[in-house]
C-alpha angles and dihedrals in degrees: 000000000000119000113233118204118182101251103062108069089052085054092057088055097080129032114241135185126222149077120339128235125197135189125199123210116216087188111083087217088068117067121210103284123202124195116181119214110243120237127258100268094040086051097054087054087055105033101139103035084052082057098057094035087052089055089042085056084043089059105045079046090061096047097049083057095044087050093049093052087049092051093056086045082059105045090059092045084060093043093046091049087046090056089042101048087043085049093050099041101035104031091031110031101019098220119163107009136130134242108294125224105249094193111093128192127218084260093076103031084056089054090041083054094054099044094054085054091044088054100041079047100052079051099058094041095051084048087052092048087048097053094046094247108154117248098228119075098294125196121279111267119272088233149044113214122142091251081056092064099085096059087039085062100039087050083050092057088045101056089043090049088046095046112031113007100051099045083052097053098034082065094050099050089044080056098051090044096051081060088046089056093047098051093045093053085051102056084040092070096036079059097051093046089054084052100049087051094058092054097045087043083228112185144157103260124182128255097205104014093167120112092179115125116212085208102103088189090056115027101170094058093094087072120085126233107269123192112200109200122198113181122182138157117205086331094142101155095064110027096093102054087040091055091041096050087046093056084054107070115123096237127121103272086214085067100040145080133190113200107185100203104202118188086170114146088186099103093204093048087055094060096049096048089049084046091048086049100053091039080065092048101046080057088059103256121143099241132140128187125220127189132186126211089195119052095196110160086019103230095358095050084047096062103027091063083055094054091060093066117122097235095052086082085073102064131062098208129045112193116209118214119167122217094276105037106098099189119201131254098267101040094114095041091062106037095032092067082057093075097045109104089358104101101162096059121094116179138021107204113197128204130253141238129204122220094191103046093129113044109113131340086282085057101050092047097054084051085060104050092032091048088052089040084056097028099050113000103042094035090047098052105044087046091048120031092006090235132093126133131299113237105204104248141039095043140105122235130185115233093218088067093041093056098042088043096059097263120237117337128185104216092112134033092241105073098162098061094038090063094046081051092056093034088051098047084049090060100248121141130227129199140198136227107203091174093059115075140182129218116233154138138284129205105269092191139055093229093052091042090043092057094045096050086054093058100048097047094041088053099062102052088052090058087049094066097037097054106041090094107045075040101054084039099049122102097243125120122285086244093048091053090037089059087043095054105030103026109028092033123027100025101043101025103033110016103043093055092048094041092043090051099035095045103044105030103029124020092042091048092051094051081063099069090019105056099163085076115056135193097200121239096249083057090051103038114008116046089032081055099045098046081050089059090040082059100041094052101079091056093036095179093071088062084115089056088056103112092037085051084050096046096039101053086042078053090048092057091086091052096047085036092064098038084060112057080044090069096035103062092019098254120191089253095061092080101045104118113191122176114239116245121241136184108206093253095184101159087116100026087052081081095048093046100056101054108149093267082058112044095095105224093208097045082171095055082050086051095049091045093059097037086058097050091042088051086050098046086051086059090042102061115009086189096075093051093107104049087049120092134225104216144342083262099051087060102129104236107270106267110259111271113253125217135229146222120223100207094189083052091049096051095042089046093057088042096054090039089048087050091056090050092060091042089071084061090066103026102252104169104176092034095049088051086044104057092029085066098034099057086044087060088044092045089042085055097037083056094044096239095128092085094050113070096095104197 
């Protein structure tokens, strides 16, 4: 429907020359409208009736903004009912959820603790308030009655907080600020070095980048032997695209092999990766498929055992894909050149993309922290020192380096970053790629992002124990083991988790109910906004997401907190490996997987094929009848998904929200807003909400 006003169709009678307005409708019952300004003289002859027309535009003006205000009111209004009816279902009732942990660490028994303080505190406060007692450390009481007891006693807590309490945590925040600083200063100058690389145009460039052989007999010997390595473990969803992108690689078959190392204990899984597998090599791939019985070392067993194999001797490279990267044709063919004439590198690392960034608000916010870690830290790094570290998949390694360097062990659960540390500390360089990317996938859902941040943040602080020593004794230059100590490891891995956990949910909800001690506002708001827009900048369309981005990896600091003191003190926990979910998000890798070698001209003969080897595998092994499926229709409907509670989240939720409450009682105005906001993102996750909010 388009809305008619009467002036505009005097307005269509003549033809008039000026500046277009136009007015845009929100609501889908108004059209685009467009109303040209008269000319001079046009406008002298109706003057009166362009007057009235101008306050008539003026109006609708004012009401697309009144509807878009109340389109915002009623947003959060949505939003608002959402986080009520998922408190009440999920806190109160307890419906749909899944079975809780029942275990709980000192973690959380230390912020149950608090928060019970924080709450007997707020109450003694309000009843203060009430009763008309200062704030600041007032005199003891004239007299001693026993209705005087309970002021004696307040005036008691208020000289100990005065006098003990606040100089001992004053201490602590100006130490915790002083890390702040430093790691901001730190990322400041990653940033401007990634800066200063895109203005010098500043890239790894090949010194031989020719694959060409002179050999007319043997044309492909120009190109090196290239081992691809896919390891997974019951990742069914994504085995398939992942196996068909990697066949796909432009690269002679006669100097490649494909290991598909599988650690899956799904039997059936099992069968479909192997038939994946042989329906690649009937096609006339060079591909092989390894399975252990036992997963000891988890991924690095895994490929270490491969690399035992008699026939690895014969290639240079070996390329690493997990189970959910899909690379494209010409990835060799643009990280391989980078090795010829080059002896001393030892390993291209591509970046990754991500098919599933926006997926829901999770989703979003991990685009955010991995595009700065390739952007500005990965790119930085390998321009600048020729060492970062290595992460796990979509990069190229040479065998040679891997060897010297001790190959894969399986002592951390990092393994990744535990062979760029040996490989370092042997001299040899890394570079990045930051133009090639790979296609994967991204955690969909809080539980599957939290465990993976554990174990990466857990990891790191294993290795670091492990290698200060071999560290302190290499041969390396006292800068690079001083990067390596101070900047890759303590600062990044150790400092910004304790600083991010202590600062922002402890520390600034204790000067609440303790004011004698203070956190500035520029440490609350400022820096912390300006870092977030430091971080948003290399994916620039996420800048809405800005503030989310702010209050969520705030929220993150418990989980990488407590990863890290995990690692630290080698904590049960730190060994803990669990596989991240996928889904099998292929919207983008559809297009990777049907190249022209791969469209099967006789889709019926294929059918046929797998409905044969899934008839054989039935009389094989009658055991396995019953986990095996019919057909794609038979498929029982997906059970419905089951949320969570975060118990560390919760506590910390109420603690931050209970904070807020007492800063009301001193007019804190940024603080109030702070932790108001703050315990609402750690209340949205504790409730697993995060992962829900489908664009």
């Amino acid at each position: 429907m388009t809305a008619k006003f009467d002036f505009v169709d005097w307005w269509s009678k003549e033809k008039h020359r000026g500046t277009p307005v136009v007015v845009k409708m929100e609501n889908p019952n108004y059209s685009l409208l467009e109303i040209e300004s008269p000319t001079k003289s046009g406008f002298e002859d109706h003057q009166n009736k362009g007057k009235q027309g101008n306050a008539k535009q003026l109006t609708w003006v004012l009401l697309l903004k009144a509807h878009k205000a109340a389109g915002c009111v009623a947003w959060l209004a949505s939003g608002v009912m959402l986080l009520l009816a998922a408190i009440k279902k999920r806190l109160i009732l307890g419906q749909g959820l899944a079975q809780p942990d029942k275990s709980k660490g000192k973690l959380f028994k230390a912020i149950a603790a608090f928060l019970m303080f924080a709450i007997l505190m707020l109450c003694v406060e309000v009843g203060a308030h009430a009763l008309g007692w200062h704030f600041t450390t007032p005199h003891w009481p004239s007299s001693t009655g026993i209705r005087d007891i309970p002021h004696a006693v307040y005036v008691g807590w208020m000289y100990t907080r005065a006098h003990y309490v606040a100089p001992a945590l004053q201490t602590l925040t100006n130490f915790c600020i002083w890390l702040f600083l430093i790691q901001s200063v730190d990322r400041i100058v990653l940033f401007f070095g990634c800066v200063y690389i895109k203005w010098e145009n500043i890239k790894p460039v090949p010194v031989n980048p020719s694959l060409e052989s002179d050999d007319a007999e043997n044309p492909d010997s120009g190109h090196p032997m290239v081992l691809i390595q896919i390891p997974m473990c019951n990742e069914r969803e994504v085995y398939e695209q992942s196996i068909g992108a990697v066949c796909q690689l432009d690269w002679p078959k006669s100097r490649i092999l494909i290991q598909v190392l599988d650690d899956s204990s799904e039997v059936e899984t099992r069968f479909l990766i192997k038939g994946e597998v042989n329906k690649w090599h009937q096609k006339g791939v060079n591909i092989v498929y390894r399975h252990r019985v036992d997963r000891t070392g988890y991924k690095a067993g895994n490929m270490k055992s491969a690399m035992q194999c008699e026939y690895v001797k014969n290639y240079e490279f070996v390329a690493i894909f997990d189970a959910d990267f899909q690379p494209k044709p010409d990835f060799l063919k643009r990280t391989v050149p980078h090795f010829r004439d080059n002896p001393e590198l030892a390993l291209v690392q591509a970046r990754w993309s991500f098919v599933n960034k926006d997926e829901n608000l999770l989703t979003r916010l991990q685009n955010i922290n991995l595009s700065f870690h390739f952007e500005v830290e990965q790119q930085v790094n390998g321009a600048f020192i020729n060492f970062f570290g290595f992460n796990g998949t979509a990069g190229v390694w040479r065998i040679k380096a891997l060897e010297e360097s001790g190959g894969w062990l399986e002592r951390t659960t990092v393994e990744d970053m535990d062979i760029a540390v040996r490989a370092h500390l042997q001299g040899w360089k890394f570079i990045f790629l930051n133009d090639v990317r790979c296609l994967c996938e991204l955690p969909e859902s809080y539980e599957a992002y939290r465990k993976q941040q554990h174990r990466w943040h857990s990891g790191p602080m294993q290795l670091f124990r492990l290698s200060l020593p071999d560290i302190i004794r290499s041969k390396i230059s006292w800068m690079k083991k001083a990067n390596m100590i101070f900047l890759f490891f303590l600062l990044r891995k150790l400092i910004l988790p304790f600083y991010s956990f202590t600062l922002f949910c402890i520390i600034l909800p204790m000067t609440m109910f303790v004011p004698e001690a203070t956190l500035p506002i520029w440490v609350v708001c400022y820096i912390p906004a300006l870092m977030s827009i430091l971080n948003v900048l290399p994916s620039p369309k996420s800048f809405p997401f800005l503030v989310p981005y702010l209050l969520f990896e705030n929220t993150m600091s418990v989980t990488k907190f407590n990863a890290m003191i995990s690692g630290l003190f080698q904590l049960s926990s730190s060994h803990e490996w669990v596989v991240t979910k996928k889904t099998g998000r292929a919207s983008e890798g559809d297009s990777l997987v049907v190249g022209k070698e791969v469209a099967n001209p006789n889709p019926a003969l294929e059918k046929a094929m797998s409905e044969s080897d899934l008839d054989a595998f039935k009389s094989n092994d009658a055991k396995l009848k019953p986990l095996l499926l019919p057909s794609v229709s038979d498929e029982p409907e997906p059970a419905k998904k089951k949320n969570r509670l975060y118990r560390k989240e919760l506590a910390l939720a109420f603690l931050l929200l209970t904070a807020s409450a007492r800063s009301l009682l001193t007019a804190q105005g940024v603080h109030f807003y702070f932790l108001l906001f703050q315990g609402i993102s750690f209340l949205v996750v504790g409730l697993d909400l995060i992962g829900e909010q489908v664009s």
